[in-house]
CSV table of C-alpha atoms in Angstrom, one decimal:
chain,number,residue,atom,x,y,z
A,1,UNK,CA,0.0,0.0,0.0
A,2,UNK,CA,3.0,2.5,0.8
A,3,UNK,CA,4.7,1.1,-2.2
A,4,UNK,CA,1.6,2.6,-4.5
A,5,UNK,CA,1.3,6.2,-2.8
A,6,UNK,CA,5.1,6.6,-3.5
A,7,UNK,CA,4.7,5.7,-7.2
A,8,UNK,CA,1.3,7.9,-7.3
A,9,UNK,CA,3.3,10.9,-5.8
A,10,UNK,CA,6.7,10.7,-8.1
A,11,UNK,CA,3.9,10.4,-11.2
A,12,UNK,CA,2.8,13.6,-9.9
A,13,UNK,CA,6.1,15.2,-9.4
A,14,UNK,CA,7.1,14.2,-13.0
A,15,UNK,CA,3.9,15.7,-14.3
A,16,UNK,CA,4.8,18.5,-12.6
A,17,UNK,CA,7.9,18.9,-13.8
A,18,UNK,CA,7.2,18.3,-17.6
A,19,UNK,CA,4.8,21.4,-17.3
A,20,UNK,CA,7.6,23.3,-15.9
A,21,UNK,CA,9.7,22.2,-18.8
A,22,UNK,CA,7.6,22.8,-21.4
A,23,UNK,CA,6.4,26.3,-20.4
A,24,UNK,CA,10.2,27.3,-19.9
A,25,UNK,CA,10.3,26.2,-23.4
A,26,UNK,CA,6.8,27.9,-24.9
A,27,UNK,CA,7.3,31.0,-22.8
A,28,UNK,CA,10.3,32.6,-24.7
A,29,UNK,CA,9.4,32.0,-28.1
A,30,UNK,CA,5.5,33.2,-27.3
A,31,UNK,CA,7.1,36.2,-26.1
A,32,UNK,CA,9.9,36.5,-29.2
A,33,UNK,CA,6.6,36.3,-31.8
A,34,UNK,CA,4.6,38.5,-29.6
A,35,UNK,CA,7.1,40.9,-29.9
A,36,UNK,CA,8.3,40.5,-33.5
A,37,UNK,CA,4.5,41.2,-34.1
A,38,UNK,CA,4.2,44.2,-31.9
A,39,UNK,CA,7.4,45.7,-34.3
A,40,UNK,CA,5.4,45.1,-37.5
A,41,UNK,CA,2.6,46.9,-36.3
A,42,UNK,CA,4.9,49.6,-35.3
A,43,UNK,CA,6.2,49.4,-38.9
A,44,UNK,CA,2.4,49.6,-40.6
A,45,UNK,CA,2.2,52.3,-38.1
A,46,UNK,CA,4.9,54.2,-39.7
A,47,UNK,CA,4.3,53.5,-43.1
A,48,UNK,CA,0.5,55.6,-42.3
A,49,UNK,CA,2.2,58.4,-41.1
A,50,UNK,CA,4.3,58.8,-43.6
A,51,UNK,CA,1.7,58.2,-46.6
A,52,UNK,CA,-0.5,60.5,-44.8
A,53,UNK,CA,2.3,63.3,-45.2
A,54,UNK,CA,3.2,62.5,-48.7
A,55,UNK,CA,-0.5,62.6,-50.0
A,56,UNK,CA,-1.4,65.6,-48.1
A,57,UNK,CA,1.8,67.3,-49.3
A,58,UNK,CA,0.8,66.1,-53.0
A,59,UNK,CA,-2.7,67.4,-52.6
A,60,UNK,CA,-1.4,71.2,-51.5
A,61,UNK,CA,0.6,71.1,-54.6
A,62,UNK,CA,-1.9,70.0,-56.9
A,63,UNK,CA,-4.6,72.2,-56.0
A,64,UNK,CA,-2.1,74.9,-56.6
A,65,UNK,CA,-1.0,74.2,-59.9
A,66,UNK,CA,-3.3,75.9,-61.7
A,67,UNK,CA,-1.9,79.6,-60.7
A,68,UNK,CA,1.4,78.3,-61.8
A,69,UNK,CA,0.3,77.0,-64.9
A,70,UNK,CA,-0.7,80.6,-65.5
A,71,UNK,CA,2.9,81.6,-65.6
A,72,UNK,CA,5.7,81.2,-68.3
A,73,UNK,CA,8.4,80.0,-66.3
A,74,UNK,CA,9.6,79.4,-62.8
A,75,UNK,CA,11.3,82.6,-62.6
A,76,UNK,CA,7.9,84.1,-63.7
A,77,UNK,CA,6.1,82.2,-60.7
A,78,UNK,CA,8.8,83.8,-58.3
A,79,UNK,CA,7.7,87.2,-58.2
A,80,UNK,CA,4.2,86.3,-57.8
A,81,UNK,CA,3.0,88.2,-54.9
A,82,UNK,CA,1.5,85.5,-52.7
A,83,UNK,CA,-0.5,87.3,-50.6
A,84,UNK,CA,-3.3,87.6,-53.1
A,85,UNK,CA,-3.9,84.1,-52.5
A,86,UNK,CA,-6.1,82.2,-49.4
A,87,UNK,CA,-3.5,81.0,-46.8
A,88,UNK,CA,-3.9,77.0,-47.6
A,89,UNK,CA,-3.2,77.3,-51.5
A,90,UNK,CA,-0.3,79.9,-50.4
A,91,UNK,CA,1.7,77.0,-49.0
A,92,UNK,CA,0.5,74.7,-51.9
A,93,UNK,CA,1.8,77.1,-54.2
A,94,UNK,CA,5.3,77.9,-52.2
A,95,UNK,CA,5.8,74.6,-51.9
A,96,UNK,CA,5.0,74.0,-55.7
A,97,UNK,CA,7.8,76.3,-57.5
A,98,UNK,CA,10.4,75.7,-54.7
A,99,UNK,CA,10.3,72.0,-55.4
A,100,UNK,CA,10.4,72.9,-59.0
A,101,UNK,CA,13.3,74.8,-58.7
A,102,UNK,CA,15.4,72.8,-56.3
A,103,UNK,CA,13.9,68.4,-56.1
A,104,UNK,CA,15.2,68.2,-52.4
A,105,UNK,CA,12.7,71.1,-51.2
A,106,UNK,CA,10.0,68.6,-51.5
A,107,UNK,CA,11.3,66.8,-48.4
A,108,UNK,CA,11.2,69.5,-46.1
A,109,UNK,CA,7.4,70.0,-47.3
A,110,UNK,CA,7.0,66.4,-45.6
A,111,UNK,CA,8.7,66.9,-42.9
A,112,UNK,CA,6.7,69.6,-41.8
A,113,UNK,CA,3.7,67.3,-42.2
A,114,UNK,CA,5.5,64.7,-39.7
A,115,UNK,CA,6.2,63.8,-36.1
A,116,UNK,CA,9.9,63.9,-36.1
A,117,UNK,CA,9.8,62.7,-32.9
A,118,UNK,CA,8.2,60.0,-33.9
A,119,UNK,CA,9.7,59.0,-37.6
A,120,UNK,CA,13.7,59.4,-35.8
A,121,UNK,CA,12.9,57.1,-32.8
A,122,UNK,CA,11.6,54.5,-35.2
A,123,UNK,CA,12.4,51.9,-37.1
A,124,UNK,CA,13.5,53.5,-40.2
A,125,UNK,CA,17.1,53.2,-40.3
A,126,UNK,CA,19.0,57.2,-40.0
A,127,UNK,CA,15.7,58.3,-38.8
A,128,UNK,CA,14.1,61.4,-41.0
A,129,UNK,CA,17.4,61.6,-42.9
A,130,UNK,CA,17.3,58.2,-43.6
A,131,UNK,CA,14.7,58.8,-46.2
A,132,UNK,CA,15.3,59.5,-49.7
A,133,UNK,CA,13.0,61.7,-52.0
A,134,UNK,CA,15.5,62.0,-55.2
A,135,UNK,CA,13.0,59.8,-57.2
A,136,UNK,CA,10.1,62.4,-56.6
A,137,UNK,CA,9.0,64.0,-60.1
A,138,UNK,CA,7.3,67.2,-60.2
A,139,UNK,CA,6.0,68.4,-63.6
A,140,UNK,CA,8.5,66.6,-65.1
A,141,UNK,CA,7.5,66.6,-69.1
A,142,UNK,CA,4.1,66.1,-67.6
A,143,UNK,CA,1.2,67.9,-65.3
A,144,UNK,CA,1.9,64.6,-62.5
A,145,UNK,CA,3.4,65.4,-59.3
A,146,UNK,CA,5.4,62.3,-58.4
A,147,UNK,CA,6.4,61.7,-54.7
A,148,UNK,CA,8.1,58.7,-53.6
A,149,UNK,CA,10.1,58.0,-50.7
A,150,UNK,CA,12.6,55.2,-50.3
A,151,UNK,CA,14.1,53.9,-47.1
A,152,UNK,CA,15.3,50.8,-45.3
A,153,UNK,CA,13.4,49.8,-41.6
A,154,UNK,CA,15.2,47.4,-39.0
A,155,UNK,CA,13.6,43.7,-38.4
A,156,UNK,CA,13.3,41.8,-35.0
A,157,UNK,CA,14.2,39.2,-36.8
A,158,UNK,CA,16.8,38.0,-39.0
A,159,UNK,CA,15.8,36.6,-41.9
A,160,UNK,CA,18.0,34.3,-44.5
A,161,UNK,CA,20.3,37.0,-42.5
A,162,UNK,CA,18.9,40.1,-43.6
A,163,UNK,CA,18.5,42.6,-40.9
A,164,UNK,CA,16.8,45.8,-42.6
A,165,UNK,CA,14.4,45.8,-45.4
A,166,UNK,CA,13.9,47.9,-48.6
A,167,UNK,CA,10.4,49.9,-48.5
A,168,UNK,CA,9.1,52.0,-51.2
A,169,UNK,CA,5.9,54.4,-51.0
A,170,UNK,CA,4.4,56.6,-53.6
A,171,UNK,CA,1.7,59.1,-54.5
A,172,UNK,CA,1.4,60.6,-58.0
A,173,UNK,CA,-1.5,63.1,-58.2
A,174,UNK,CA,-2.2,64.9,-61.4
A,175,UNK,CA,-1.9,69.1,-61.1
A,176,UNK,CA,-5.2,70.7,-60.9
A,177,UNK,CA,-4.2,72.7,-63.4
A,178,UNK,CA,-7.8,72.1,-65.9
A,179,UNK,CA,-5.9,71.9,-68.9
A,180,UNK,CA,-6.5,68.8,-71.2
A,181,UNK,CA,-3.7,69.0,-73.5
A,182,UNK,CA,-4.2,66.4,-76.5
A,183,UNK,CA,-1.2,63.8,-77.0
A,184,UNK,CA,1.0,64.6,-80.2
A,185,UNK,CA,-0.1,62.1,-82.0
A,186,UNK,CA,-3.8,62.6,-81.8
A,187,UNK,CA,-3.4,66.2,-83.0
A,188,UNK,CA,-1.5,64.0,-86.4
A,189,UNK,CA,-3.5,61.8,-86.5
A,190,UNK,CA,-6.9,64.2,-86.7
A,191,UNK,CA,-4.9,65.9,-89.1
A,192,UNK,CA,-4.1,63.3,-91.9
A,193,UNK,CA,-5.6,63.6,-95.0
A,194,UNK,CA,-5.8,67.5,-94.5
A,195,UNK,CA,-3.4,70.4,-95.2
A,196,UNK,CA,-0.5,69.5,-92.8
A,197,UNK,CA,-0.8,71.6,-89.4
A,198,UNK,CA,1.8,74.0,-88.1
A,199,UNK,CA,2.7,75.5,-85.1
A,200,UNK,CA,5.2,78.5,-83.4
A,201,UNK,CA,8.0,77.8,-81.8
A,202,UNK,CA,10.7,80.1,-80.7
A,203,UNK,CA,14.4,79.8,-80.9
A,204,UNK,CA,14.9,78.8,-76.9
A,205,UNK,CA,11.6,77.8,-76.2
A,206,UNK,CA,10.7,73.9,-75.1
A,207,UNK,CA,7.1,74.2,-75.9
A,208,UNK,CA,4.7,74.6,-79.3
A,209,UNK,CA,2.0,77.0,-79.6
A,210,UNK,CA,-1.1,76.3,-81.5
A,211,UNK,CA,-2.0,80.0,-81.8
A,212,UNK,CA,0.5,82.4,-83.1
A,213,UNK,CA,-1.2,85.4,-80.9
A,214,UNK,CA,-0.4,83.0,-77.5
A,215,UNK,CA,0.5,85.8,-75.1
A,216,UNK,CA,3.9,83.7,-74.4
A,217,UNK,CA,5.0,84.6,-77.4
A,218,UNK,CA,3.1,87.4,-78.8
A,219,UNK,CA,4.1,89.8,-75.8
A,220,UNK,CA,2.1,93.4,-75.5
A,221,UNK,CA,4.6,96.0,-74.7
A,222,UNK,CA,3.5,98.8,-72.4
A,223,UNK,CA,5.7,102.1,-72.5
A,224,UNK,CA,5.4,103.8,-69.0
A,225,UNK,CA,6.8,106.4,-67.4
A,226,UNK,CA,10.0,105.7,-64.4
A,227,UNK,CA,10.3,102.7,-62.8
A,228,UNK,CA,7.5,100.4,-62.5
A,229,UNK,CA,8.1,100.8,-58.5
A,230,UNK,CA,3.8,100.1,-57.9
A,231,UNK,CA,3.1,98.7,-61.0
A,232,UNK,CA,2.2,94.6,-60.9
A,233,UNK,CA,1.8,92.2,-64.0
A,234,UNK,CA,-1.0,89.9,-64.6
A,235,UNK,CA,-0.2,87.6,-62.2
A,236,UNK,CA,0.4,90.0,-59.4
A,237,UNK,CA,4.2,89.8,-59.9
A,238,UNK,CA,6.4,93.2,-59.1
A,239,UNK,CA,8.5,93.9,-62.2
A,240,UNK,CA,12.4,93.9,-61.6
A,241,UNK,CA,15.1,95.1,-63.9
A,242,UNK,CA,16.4,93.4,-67.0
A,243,UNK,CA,19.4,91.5,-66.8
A,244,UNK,CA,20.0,92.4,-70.4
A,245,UNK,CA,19.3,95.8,-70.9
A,246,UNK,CA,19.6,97.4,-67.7
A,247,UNK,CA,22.6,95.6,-65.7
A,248,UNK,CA,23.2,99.3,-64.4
A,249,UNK,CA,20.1,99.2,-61.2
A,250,UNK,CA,20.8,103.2,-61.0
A,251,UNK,CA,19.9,103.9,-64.6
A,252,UNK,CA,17.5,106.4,-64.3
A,253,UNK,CA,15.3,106.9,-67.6
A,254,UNK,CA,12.3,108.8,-68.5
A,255,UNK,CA,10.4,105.7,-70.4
A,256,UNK,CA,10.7,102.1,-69.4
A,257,UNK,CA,9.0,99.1,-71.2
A,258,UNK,CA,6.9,96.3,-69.2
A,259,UNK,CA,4.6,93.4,-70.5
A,260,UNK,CA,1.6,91.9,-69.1
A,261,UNK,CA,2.5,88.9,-68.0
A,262,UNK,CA,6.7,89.5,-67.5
A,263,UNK,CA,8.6,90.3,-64.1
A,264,UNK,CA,10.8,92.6,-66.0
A,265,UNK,CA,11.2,96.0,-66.8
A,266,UNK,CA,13.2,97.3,-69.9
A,267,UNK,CA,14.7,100.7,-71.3
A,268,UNK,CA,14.6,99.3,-74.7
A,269,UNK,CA,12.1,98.2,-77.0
A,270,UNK,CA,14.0,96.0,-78.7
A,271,UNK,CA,15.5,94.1,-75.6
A,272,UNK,CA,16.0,90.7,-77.0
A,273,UNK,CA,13.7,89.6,-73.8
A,274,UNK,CA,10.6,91.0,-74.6
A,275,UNK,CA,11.1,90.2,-78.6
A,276,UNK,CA,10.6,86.8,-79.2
A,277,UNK,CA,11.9,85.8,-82.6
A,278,UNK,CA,9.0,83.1,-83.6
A,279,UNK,CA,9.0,80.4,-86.3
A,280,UNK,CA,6.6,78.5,-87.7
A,281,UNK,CA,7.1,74.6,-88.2
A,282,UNK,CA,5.2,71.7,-89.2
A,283,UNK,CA,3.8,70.1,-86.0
A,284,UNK,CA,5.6,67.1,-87.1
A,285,UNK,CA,8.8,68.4,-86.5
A,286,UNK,CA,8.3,69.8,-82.8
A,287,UNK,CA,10.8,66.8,-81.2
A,288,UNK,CA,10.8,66.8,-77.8
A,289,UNK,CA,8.9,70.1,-77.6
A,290,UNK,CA,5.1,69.7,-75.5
A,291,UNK,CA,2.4,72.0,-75.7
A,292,UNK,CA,1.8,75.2,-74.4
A,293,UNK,CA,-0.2,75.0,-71.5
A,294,UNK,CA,-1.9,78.1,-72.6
A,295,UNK,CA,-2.8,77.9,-76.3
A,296,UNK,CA,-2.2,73.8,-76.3
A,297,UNK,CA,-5.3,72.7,-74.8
């Protein structure tokens, strides 16, 4: 009889002591996984933030895009006087030309979107500065605004041995800019079997006009008298002096020349800047010219 209780009671310590063994052996990899999976939600985390900033930076810029289309060139857009415009399409539109001007300004209009905090103690590798925005595209041969960020994010867990991964996100919004400009070769192709079309180009110009009167080409010249010191163009742009004509700032003449739509003032007519020497081509021959966003709709 006391033979049986001793067997019953070392059953029941070894019993025991498997569980004991076997949770010591459950335990740490329940915890490693539950972990590991508390780090990818961390990274999905991340990944939100950071496609929240890159569409809502993409969005400012877009609705913008139709003042700048308004303008000739980026030095045009410049001098526009930004306080004509409501606060929120302001910063679209600052945002918009300085990114077109210089590709890495389009990070810091993320980063103002962002949690720094947040972004540098997480688990993309070099923090905020660890992200790369060179691939970002903005009205490149195109009305798209292009964003994409690349960067690398630590793992809990090493894989094949493979400690950081590659991650890629992206936006590309089209400007709101309310221009449809017809691909080249519809405008041939409506045109076959009729008198071959022409268009104006000038001699530095990387866009085609449809309409020889275009006010990018076909400037009206206003004679005024001193310096346009009050005077704004079209676009609500001060005029400055000519780079060409007037490299002396302290000239001081009686009659000055302005255009509509320029940022520069002249004291001669015939300033190669405000006389565009046009030609007209077949529309065939444009190359790598694209329309004019004004007369190429």
């Amino acid at each position: 009889m006391k033979k049986t209780k001793n067997i019953k009671g070392i059953n029941k310590y070894i019993a025991n002591a498997s569980l004991t063994i076997e949770a010591s052996l459950v335990l740490p990899i329940f915890l490693f996984f539950f972990t590991a999976f508390l780090y990818f939600i961390q990274i999905f985390i991340v990944q939100e933030m950071l496609q929240k900033a890159i569409t809502e930076t993409g969005l400012s810029m877009s609705r913008a895009a139709y003042i700048y289309s308004d303008f000739y060139d980026v030095s045009d857009s410049k001098t526009f006087d930004e306080a004509l415009l409501e606060e929120n399409i302001q910063r679209g539109f600052k945002e918009l030309y300085r990114t077109i001007i210089y590709k890495g300004a389009i990070k810091y209009a993320v980063e103002s979107r962002l949690n720094l905090d947040r972004i540098n103690n997480s688990c993309i590798v070099g923090g905020f500065d660890g992200i790369d925005f060179s691939s970002s595209q903005v009205f490149k041969c195109s009305n798209d605004i292009d964003i994409v960020a690349r960067y690398r994010v630590r793992i809990p867990i090493r894989i094949f041995g493979i400690y950081e991964m590659d991650m890629i996100q992206r936006v590309r919004l089209r400007g709101w800019s309310g221009h449809k400009i017809p691909a080249l070769y519809r405008v041939i192709e409506e045109n076959n079997g009729k008198e071959e079309s022409f268009v104006y180009v000038t001699d530095s110009g990387s866009v085609y006009h449809l309409d020889r009167t275009c006010s990018h080409i076909s400037l009206s010249v206003e004679a005024i008298s001193g310096k346009p010191t009050w005077q704004r163009n079209k676009n609500g742009g001060k005029y400055y002096p000519c780079e060409y004509c007037l490299k002396n700032e302290d000239s001081q003449e009686e009659i000055y020349y302005i255009t509509s739509y320029g940022n520069r003032y002249h004291k001669d007519k015939s300033c190669p800047k405000i006389n565009r020497r046009v030609s007209k081509i077949p529309i065939t021959e444009v190359g790598e010219r694209v329309p004019c966003k004004r007369c190429g709709r």
